[in-house]
Amino acid sequence: MFSTNAPHKASLDSFTLNGKMMRYSLFAPRLYNFCLSLGFTPGKIMPSRAFCSDESQGFPTILLAKHFGAFPFNHGRVGGIVATGRHGPHAHHGKDLLIVQASHVGYDPETENFGEYRRFQTQGEHKSTSCGKITATLQWYEQEHALATQSIFLTLDNDTHYLTIDKDLLKTDKAEGLFLNLDKLVGEAARPDQSFSTAYRFKASKAFCQNIDASAWQANQRIAIGTHLKPDYFYFKRNINEDTEGHSHLEHNLIAAMPWILCADHPALAAAKINTQVEFDRTYRSIVREPSYQGKNLLFMAGLHIDISPKEKQLFPLTKFIPWAAYHQTEQGQKNMIEQAELTRLLRAQSTDNPDKIDLEIEINAMEALQEVKIKP
């Protein structure tokens, strides 16, 4: 039987980091040269970024401007959501078109934790969450999950394995919350064999018992299920506003995969990976339906930004880019999907030398040296 959770595990497992990461200072020129290899015209490429509004995303934006000679069009909303309603204006701003989408996650090399980032502009230069939008979205689910792990108990009584489950977790008519896949925990036809004041006791299913170590059970003791509450055993419902590309869009992207995100070693990283994958799929389908993009050379690439928290006297993060997938179409109408392994290979095959790159300081000085243009009111 096809499990509804199977795609989410496959999504996280498929988006690999090992051997795929590259510094942004190397990725940006490779991306430019990759565009040229696809037939894009130098000086006629309009890049667009779909990044979070976090200030840590400024460094990648500057590097794209440097290597493409144009400040990127803005396709991004908070959390790395793509504003697909901006396709038309983007299409009219260049002959050849590039869109780079990336969710982001902070990384603290001192603690090796994902989801943290040092902000030197704050009082005390403290570390805070990054991406803050993703972290804030996870909080309610983390609280519900933490409560559930302490509200289900393992009991061994006369060599029989039982699960004692809080009655609130057994409610099926509540509007939102964490819901159990009870058939996987106690069997499809299980009935409680004992009632307590706030919980019911069930005989644990054979499959559940086989999936955890025998040492987890203690005779005549109630042991909280803790980390044994695996993603297959629960799911969430929540009343989320239906606002595509709005405040709750990110939560819509993540809720189905939330059990796998919460049980991952690094939930913030897992959430950023899922969001990138969902946004790539959604945006690709909007691009192929966008009339303004037809007859244009276009490359849409999605990936993940890892913002390595800067050290003292370091202005920008050492951002790394991990490609996920790309969609390429030619002005003649040819279309091609490029998956992660092939995309990484193609990018690494490009030169990191870009003779067309601009020196931002020289260009700014040149602008300042020009005679002032008088504007007539």
Tab-separated table of C-alpha atoms in Angstrom:
chain	number	residue	atom	x	y	z
A	1	MET	CA	0.000	0.000	0.000
A	2	PHE	CA	1.234	3.505	-0.857
A	3	SER	CA	1.793	5.401	2.398
A	4	THR	CA	0.681	9.027	2.552
A	5	ASN	CA	3.869	9.733	4.494
A	6	ALA	CA	6.149	8.056	1.960
A	7	PRO	CA	6.539	11.103	-0.335
A	8	HIS	CA	7.698	13.309	2.530
A	9	LYS	CA	10.413	10.919	3.646
A	10	ALA	CA	11.482	10.499	0.029
A	11	SER	CA	11.578	14.284	-0.410
A	12	LEU	CA	13.922	14.794	2.530
A	13	ASP	CA	16.103	11.827	1.621
A	14	SER	CA	16.374	12.933	-2.013
A	15	PHE	CA	17.495	16.499	-1.264
A	16	THR	CA	21.086	15.683	-0.353
A	17	LEU	CA	23.729	18.120	0.854
A	18	ASN	CA	26.893	16.027	0.765
A	19	GLY	CA	28.871	16.762	-2.372
A	20	LYS	CA	26.348	19.365	-3.522
A	21	MET	CA	27.334	22.498	-1.551
A	22	MET	CA	29.264	25.342	-3.128
A	23	ARG	CA	30.293	28.762	-1.886
A	24	TYR	CA	28.208	31.547	-3.365
A	25	SER	CA	31.318	33.283	-4.652
A	26	LEU	CA	31.825	30.194	-6.839
A	27	PHE	CA	28.179	29.470	-7.558
A	28	ALA	CA	27.384	32.933	-8.976
A	29	PRO	CA	29.992	32.890	-11.787
A	30	ARG	CA	29.209	29.247	-12.527
A	31	LEU	CA	25.536	30.134	-12.834
A	32	TYR	CA	26.347	32.977	-15.230
A	33	ASN	CA	28.528	30.740	-17.409
A	34	PHE	CA	25.869	28.028	-17.292
A	35	CYS	CA	23.351	30.529	-18.668
A	36	LEU	CA	25.780	31.381	-21.501
A	37	SER	CA	26.184	27.663	-22.263
A	38	LEU	CA	22.404	27.521	-22.712
A	39	GLY	CA	22.525	30.238	-25.359
A	40	PHE	CA	21.742	33.273	-23.218
A	41	THR	CA	23.083	36.592	-24.514
A	42	PRO	CA	25.593	38.477	-22.337
A	43	GLY	CA	24.214	41.814	-21.233
A	44	LYS	CA	20.643	40.767	-22.045
A	45	ILE	CA	19.964	38.494	-19.066
A	46	MET	CA	17.502	39.701	-16.427
A	47	PRO	CA	18.102	37.740	-13.227
A	48	SER	CA	15.406	37.506	-10.582
A	49	ARG	CA	15.707	36.310	-7.009
A	50	ALA	CA	13.000	34.675	-4.923
A	51	PHE	CA	14.660	34.902	-1.530
A	52	CYS	CA	13.425	35.661	1.971
A	53	SER	CA	13.561	39.318	3.001
A	54	ASP	CA	16.122	38.486	5.715
A	55	GLU	CA	19.208	40.725	5.542
A	56	SER	CA	21.400	37.630	5.319
A	57	GLN	CA	20.087	37.173	1.779
A	58	GLY	CA	21.705	40.429	0.676
A	59	PHE	CA	25.101	38.836	-0.013
A	60	PRO	CA	23.745	36.387	-2.624
A	61	THR	CA	21.802	39.255	-4.214
A	62	ILE	CA	24.952	41.389	-4.469
A	63	LEU	CA	26.890	38.546	-6.081
A	64	LEU	CA	24.151	37.950	-8.644
A	65	ALA	CA	24.219	41.670	-9.499
A	66	LYS	CA	27.992	41.581	-9.817
A	67	HIS	CA	28.104	38.625	-12.192
A	68	PHE	CA	25.012	39.367	-14.288
A	69	GLY	CA	25.540	43.137	-14.485
A	70	ALA	CA	21.977	43.882	-13.392
A	71	PHE	CA	20.356	44.145	-9.989
A	72	PRO	CA	18.019	41.140	-9.733
A	73	PHE	CA	14.287	41.554	-10.169
A	74	ASN	CA	12.430	40.656	-6.955
A	75	HIS	CA	10.302	37.502	-7.120
A	76	GLY	CA	10.541	36.780	-3.394
A	77	ARG	CA	8.322	36.917	-0.346
A	78	VAL	CA	9.125	36.200	3.308
A	79	GLY	CA	10.258	32.624	3.812
A	80	GLY	CA	11.444	32.141	0.225
A	81	ILE	CA	7.957	32.028	-1.292
A	82	VAL	CA	7.798	32.839	-5.014
A	83	ALA	CA	5.505	35.703	-6.046
A	84	THR	CA	4.243	34.102	-9.257
A	85	GLY	CA	2.089	37.154	-9.998
A	86	ARG	CA	5.311	38.985	-10.882
A	87	HIS	CA	6.137	36.741	-13.855
A	88	GLY	CA	4.742	39.189	-16.392
A	89	PRO	CA	6.800	42.223	-15.326
A	90	HIS	CA	9.928	40.066	-15.064
A	91	ALA	CA	9.416	38.740	-18.584
A	92	HIS	CA	9.246	42.276	-19.973
A	93	HIS	CA	12.483	43.402	-18.310
A	94	GLY	CA	14.927	41.227	-20.234
A	95	LYS	CA	15.553	39.286	-23.412
A	96	ASP	CA	16.747	36.171	-21.544
A	97	LEU	CA	15.409	35.360	-18.108
A	98	LEU	CA	16.736	33.744	-14.949
A	99	ILE	CA	14.889	33.019	-11.683
A	100	VAL	CA	16.731	31.711	-8.629
A	101	GLN	CA	14.551	30.543	-5.729
A	102	ALA	CA	16.036	29.567	-2.387
A	103	SER	CA	14.778	28.950	1.101
A	104	HIS	CA	17.449	29.591	3.700
A	105	VAL	CA	18.633	28.287	7.039
A	106	GLY	CA	21.262	29.666	9.390
A	107	TYR	CA	24.172	27.569	10.599
A	108	ASP	CA	26.334	28.196	13.652
A	109	PRO	CA	29.752	26.560	13.117
A	110	GLU	CA	30.543	26.824	16.837
A	111	THR	CA	27.590	24.697	17.921
A	112	GLU	CA	26.986	22.983	14.551
A	113	ASN	CA	23.306	23.893	14.901
A	114	PHE	CA	21.039	24.741	11.978
A	115	GLY	CA	18.517	27.534	12.400
A	116	GLU	CA	20.776	30.029	14.229
A	117	TYR	CA	22.455	33.174	12.912
A	118	ARG	CA	24.478	35.928	14.584
A	119	ARG	CA	23.164	39.425	13.906
A	120	PHE	CA	25.836	42.056	14.510
A	121	GLN	CA	23.395	44.935	14.098
A	122	THR	CA	21.539	43.952	17.284
A	123	GLN	CA	22.346	45.149	20.776
A	124	GLY	CA	24.678	42.509	22.166
A	125	GLU	CA	25.215	40.967	18.707
A	126	HIS	CA	23.070	38.015	19.739
A	127	LYS	CA	22.151	34.900	17.800
A	128	SER	CA	18.575	34.507	16.669
A	129	THR	CA	16.474	32.175	14.552
A	130	SER	CA	17.062	31.948	10.823
A	131	CYS	CA	14.887	31.593	8.846
A	132	GLY	CA	12.699	33.323	11.430
A	133	LYS	CA	9.563	32.767	9.367
A	134	ILE	CA	10.173	29.027	9.170
A	135	THR	CA	11.046	28.778	12.858
A	136	ALA	CA	7.939	30.711	13.886
A	137	THR	CA	5.798	28.466	11.698
A	138	LEU	CA	7.196	25.347	13.391
A	139	GLN	CA	6.543	26.502	16.965
A	140	TRP	CA	2.889	25.484	17.321
A	141	TYR	CA	3.589	22.065	15.815
A	142	GLU	CA	6.646	21.561	18.022
A	143	GLN	CA	4.560	22.291	21.113
A	144	GLU	CA	1.794	19.887	20.058
A	145	HIS	CA	4.363	17.201	19.256
A	146	ALA	CA	6.263	17.661	22.522
A	147	LEU	CA	3.021	17.336	24.492
A	148	ALA	CA	2.080	14.159	22.625
A	149	THR	CA	5.456	12.519	23.311
A	150	GLN	CA	4.767	12.997	27.028
A	151	SER	CA	1.108	11.926	26.851
A	152	ILE	CA	1.535	8.393	25.483
A	153	PHE	CA	3.088	5.765	27.721
A	154	LEU	CA	4.639	2.351	27.186
A	155	THR	CA	3.688	-0.281	29.760
A	156	LEU	CA	4.736	-3.918	30.147
A	157	ASP	CA	2.215	-5.839	32.238
A	158	ASN	CA	2.456	-9.635	32.576
A	159	ASP	CA	4.572	-9.795	29.403
A	160	THR	CA	1.894	-7.894	27.440
A	161	HIS	CA	2.783	-4.585	25.789
A	162	TYR	CA	0.346	-1.716	26.272
A	163	LEU	CA	0.033	1.903	25.174
A	164	THR	CA	-1.711	4.292	27.550
A	165	ILE	CA	-2.928	7.258	25.504
A	166	ASP	CA	-4.289	10.577	26.728
A	167	LYS	CA	-7.972	10.925	25.813
A	168	ASP	CA	-7.396	14.275	24.111
A	169	LEU	CA	-5.132	12.573	21.551
A	170	LEU	CA	-7.957	10.152	20.728
A	171	LYS	CA	-10.490	12.819	19.830
A	172	THR	CA	-11.333	12.745	16.137
A	173	ASP	CA	-13.768	15.659	16.095
A	174	LYS	CA	-11.402	18.435	17.175
A	175	ALA	CA	-10.789	21.168	14.618
A	176	GLU	CA	-7.016	21.182	14.881
A	177	GLY	CA	-4.172	19.505	16.658
A	178	LEU	CA	-2.041	16.386	16.496
A	179	PHE	CA	-3.941	13.269	15.422
A	180	LEU	CA	-2.732	9.694	15.806
A	181	ASN	CA	-2.643	7.008	13.142
A	182	LEU	CA	-4.120	4.726	15.755
A	183	ASP	CA	-4.244	1.655	13.514
A	184	LYS	CA	-0.429	1.653	13.382
A	185	LEU	CA	-0.082	1.940	17.144
A	186	VAL	CA	-2.738	-0.420	18.461
A	187	GLY	CA	-4.132	-2.187	15.406
A	188	GLU	CA	-7.139	-1.498	13.193
A	189	ALA	CA	-9.770	-3.153	15.406
A	190	ALA	CA	-8.252	-2.402	18.807
A	191	ARG	CA	-10.448	-1.401	21.718
A	192	PRO	CA	-9.248	0.010	25.039
A	193	ASP	CA	-8.980	-2.628	27.736
A	194	GLN	CA	-8.860	-0.165	30.613
A	195	SER	CA	-10.022	3.389	31.276
A	196	PHE	CA	-8.272	5.898	33.510
A	197	SER	CA	-9.345	9.399	34.509
A	198	THR	CA	-7.672	11.102	31.528
A	199	ALA	CA	-6.444	8.191	29.399
A	200	TYR	CA	-7.248	4.809	27.864
A	201	ARG	CA	-5.008	1.767	27.782
A	202	PHE	CA	-4.684	-0.320	24.611
A	203	LYS	CA	-2.754	-3.423	23.730
A	204	ALA	CA	0.075	-2.290	21.456
A	205	SER	CA	0.108	-3.632	17.915
A	206	LYS	CA	2.634	-6.276	16.948
A	207	ALA	CA	4.060	-3.988	14.249
A	208	PHE	CA	4.643	-1.176	16.741
A	209	CYS	CA	6.374	-3.517	19.201
A	210	GLN	CA	8.642	-4.818	16.442
A	211	ASN	CA	9.702	-1.281	15.496
A	212	ILE	CA	11.144	-0.292	18.882
A	213	ASP	CA	13.830	-1.832	21.037
A	214	ALA	CA	12.621	-4.239	23.719
A	215	SER	CA	14.548	-2.246	26.328
A	216	ALA	CA	12.065	0.637	25.890
A	217	TRP	CA	9.515	-1.333	27.907
A	218	GLN	CA	9.795	-1.605	31.679
A	219	ALA	CA	7.680	-4.020	33.704
A	220	ASN	CA	4.901	-2.343	35.689
A	221	GLN	CA	6.128	1.149	34.758
A	222	ARG	CA	4.674	3.838	32.514
A	223	ILE	CA	7.428	5.173	30.250
A	224	ALA	CA	6.729	8.209	28.039
A	225	ILE	CA	6.889	7.282	24.360
A	226	GLY	CA	9.284	10.176	23.631
A	227	THR	CA	11.282	9.714	20.421
A	228	HIS	CA	9.481	6.446	19.696
A	229	LEU	CA	6.568	8.534	18.367
A	230	LYS	CA	7.761	8.273	14.773
A	231	PRO	CA	6.413	10.289	11.815
A	232	ASP	CA	4.284	7.394	10.562
A	233	TYR	CA	2.264	7.467	13.774
A	234	PHE	CA	0.781	10.981	13.634
A	235	TYR	CA	-0.308	13.900	11.480
A	236	PHE	CA	-1.652	17.413	11.973
A	237	LYS	CA	-4.763	19.391	11.211
A	238	ARG	CA	-4.865	23.150	11.589
A	239	ASN	CA	-7.147	25.957	10.510
A	240	ILE	CA	-4.896	27.856	8.112
A	241	ASN	CA	-6.007	30.858	6.102
A	242	GLU	CA	-6.303	30.144	2.398
A	243	ASP	CA	-3.976	32.904	1.215
A	244	THR	CA	-1.769	31.719	-1.645
A	245	GLU	CA	1.552	33.580	-1.505
A	246	GLY	CA	0.323	35.337	1.633
A	247	HIS	CA	1.048	35.114	5.352
A	248	SER	CA	0.104	31.429	5.703
A	249	HIS	CA	1.485	30.118	2.412
A	250	LEU	CA	4.627	28.689	4.028
A	251	GLU	CA	2.558	26.789	6.586
A	252	HIS	CA	0.501	25.244	3.779
A	253	ASN	CA	3.751	24.089	2.173
A	254	LEU	CA	4.973	22.396	5.345
A	255	ILE	CA	1.981	20.942	7.197
A	256	ALA	CA	1.736	17.632	5.319
A	257	ALA	CA	5.439	16.927	5.877
A	258	MET	CA	5.467	18.289	9.427
A	259	PRO	CA	5.837	14.907	11.215
A	260	TRP	CA	8.996	14.218	9.220
A	261	ILE	CA	10.277	17.750	9.774
A	262	LEU	CA	9.802	17.595	13.554
A	263	CYS	CA	11.481	14.181	13.829
A	264	ALA	CA	14.465	15.200	11.700
A	265	ASP	CA	17.864	15.802	13.296
A	266	HIS	CA	17.627	19.449	12.207
A	267	PRO	CA	13.978	20.549	11.836
A	268	ALA	CA	14.800	24.040	10.487
A	269	LEU	CA	16.966	22.517	7.760
A	270	ALA	CA	14.327	19.912	6.922
A	271	ALA	CA	11.628	22.589	6.695
A	272	ALA	CA	13.757	24.735	4.370
A	273	LYS	CA	14.354	21.730	2.111
A	274	ILE	CA	10.657	20.889	1.929
A	275	ASN	CA	9.720	24.500	1.214
A	276	THR	CA	12.232	24.713	-1.639
A	277	GLN	CA	10.874	21.519	-3.170
A	278	VAL	CA	7.225	22.587	-2.915
A	279	GLU	CA	7.970	26.054	-4.298
A	280	PHE	CA	9.948	24.662	-7.229
A	281	ASP	CA	7.094	22.354	-8.218
A	282	ARG	CA	4.471	25.081	-7.825
A	283	THR	CA	6.467	27.782	-9.611
A	284	TYR	CA	7.448	25.517	-12.504
A	285	ARG	CA	3.752	24.890	-13.205
A	286	SER	CA	3.043	28.612	-13.143
A	287	ILE	CA	5.918	29.351	-15.527
A	288	VAL	CA	4.773	26.935	-18.218
A	289	ARG	CA	1.321	28.551	-18.090
A	290	GLU	CA	2.608	32.141	-18.197
A	291	PRO	CA	2.060	33.661	-21.674
A	292	SER	CA	4.760	36.304	-21.129
A	293	TYR	CA	7.423	33.625	-20.768
A	294	GLN	CA	6.615	31.885	-24.031
A	295	GLY	CA	9.189	32.380	-26.781
A	296	LYS	CA	11.855	33.316	-24.225
A	297	ASN	CA	15.066	31.711	-23.093
A	298	LEU	CA	14.440	31.004	-19.416
A	299	LEU	CA	16.166	29.173	-16.584
A	300	PHE	CA	14.417	28.619	-13.262
A	301	MET	CA	16.642	27.166	-10.556
A	302	ALA	CA	15.741	26.314	-6.964
A	303	GLY	CA	18.026	25.461	-4.100
A	304	LEU	CA	18.922	26.055	-0.496
A	305	HIS	CA	20.964	28.833	1.097
A	306	ILE	CA	22.944	27.880	4.181
A	307	ASP	CA	23.935	31.117	5.898
A	308	ILE	CA	27.014	30.377	7.973
A	309	SER	CA	26.846	32.733	10.940
A	310	PRO	CA	29.502	35.463	10.538
A	311	LYS	CA	32.375	35.837	12.943
A	312	GLU	CA	33.476	39.125	14.496
A	313	LYS	CA	34.521	41.769	11.916
A	314	GLN	CA	32.940	39.664	9.151
A	315	LEU	CA	30.323	41.722	7.308
A	316	PHE	CA	28.615	38.961	5.311
A	317	PRO	CA	27.879	35.270	5.925
A	318	LEU	CA	29.803	32.594	4.070
A	319	THR	CA	26.645	31.535	2.251
A	320	LYS	CA	26.621	28.159	0.554
A	321	PHE	CA	24.212	27.168	-2.209
A	322	ILE	CA	22.848	23.650	-2.616
A	323	PRO	CA	21.009	23.190	-5.934
A	324	TRP	CA	17.775	21.195	-5.931
A	325	ALA	CA	16.423	21.301	-9.487
A	326	ALA	CA	16.148	23.502	-12.558
A	327	TYR	CA	13.757	24.022	-15.450
A	328	HIS	CA	15.120	25.293	-18.762
A	329	GLN	CA	13.190	26.394	-21.816
A	330	THR	CA	14.426	27.837	-25.087
A	331	GLU	CA	12.886	30.568	-27.206
A	332	GLN	CA	12.091	27.824	-29.741
A	333	GLY	CA	9.922	26.062	-27.154
A	334	GLN	CA	12.192	23.206	-26.069
A	335	LYS	CA	11.804	22.284	-22.382
A	336	ASN	CA	14.078	20.390	-20.042
A	337	MET	CA	13.945	19.446	-16.372
A	338	ILE	CA	17.313	19.036	-14.615
A	339	GLU	CA	17.448	17.035	-11.389
A	340	GLN	CA	19.844	17.596	-8.494
A	341	ALA	CA	22.725	15.283	-9.368
A	342	GLU	CA	22.866	16.371	-13.015
A	343	LEU	CA	22.384	20.036	-12.117
A	344	THR	CA	25.261	19.913	-9.645
A	345	ARG	CA	27.474	18.259	-12.245
A	346	LEU	CA	26.606	20.868	-14.874
A	347	LEU	CA	27.298	23.753	-12.487
A	348	ARG	CA	30.613	22.337	-11.302
A	349	ALA	CA	31.675	21.912	-14.941
A	350	GLN	CA	31.422	25.684	-15.484
A	351	SER	CA	34.344	28.052	-15.105
A	352	THR	CA	34.466	30.267	-12.025
A	353	ASP	CA	36.056	32.993	-14.154
A	354	ASN	CA	33.610	35.575	-15.438
A	355	PRO	CA	35.201	38.254	-17.643
A	356	ASP	CA	31.815	40.013	-17.870
A	357	LYS	CA	31.495	40.598	-14.129
A	358	ILE	CA	31.286	44.199	-12.987
A	359	ASP	CA	33.206	45.977	-10.236
A	360	LEU	CA	30.437	47.511	-8.170
A	361	GLU	CA	32.707	50.129	-6.596
A	362	ILE	CA	34.013	51.297	-9.977
A	363	GLU	CA	30.500	51.469	-11.410
A	364	ILE	CA	29.192	53.446	-8.441
A	365	ASN	CA	32.129	55.874	-8.629
A	366	ALA	CA	31.521	56.311	-12.352
A	367	MET	CA	27.898	57.185	-11.712
A	368	GLU	CA	28.867	59.697	-9.053
A	369	ALA	CA	31.331	61.350	-11.446
A	370	LEU	CA	28.689	61.968	-14.118
A	371	GLN	CA	27.233	65.405	-14.560
A	372	GLU	CA	24.080	65.819	-12.529
A	373	VAL	CA	20.821	65.465	-14.426
A	374	LYS	CA	18.400	68.245	-13.625
A	375	ILE	CA	14.817	67.102	-13.210
A	376	LYS	CA	12.240	69.616	-14.278
A	377	PRO	CA	9.115	69.524	-12.083
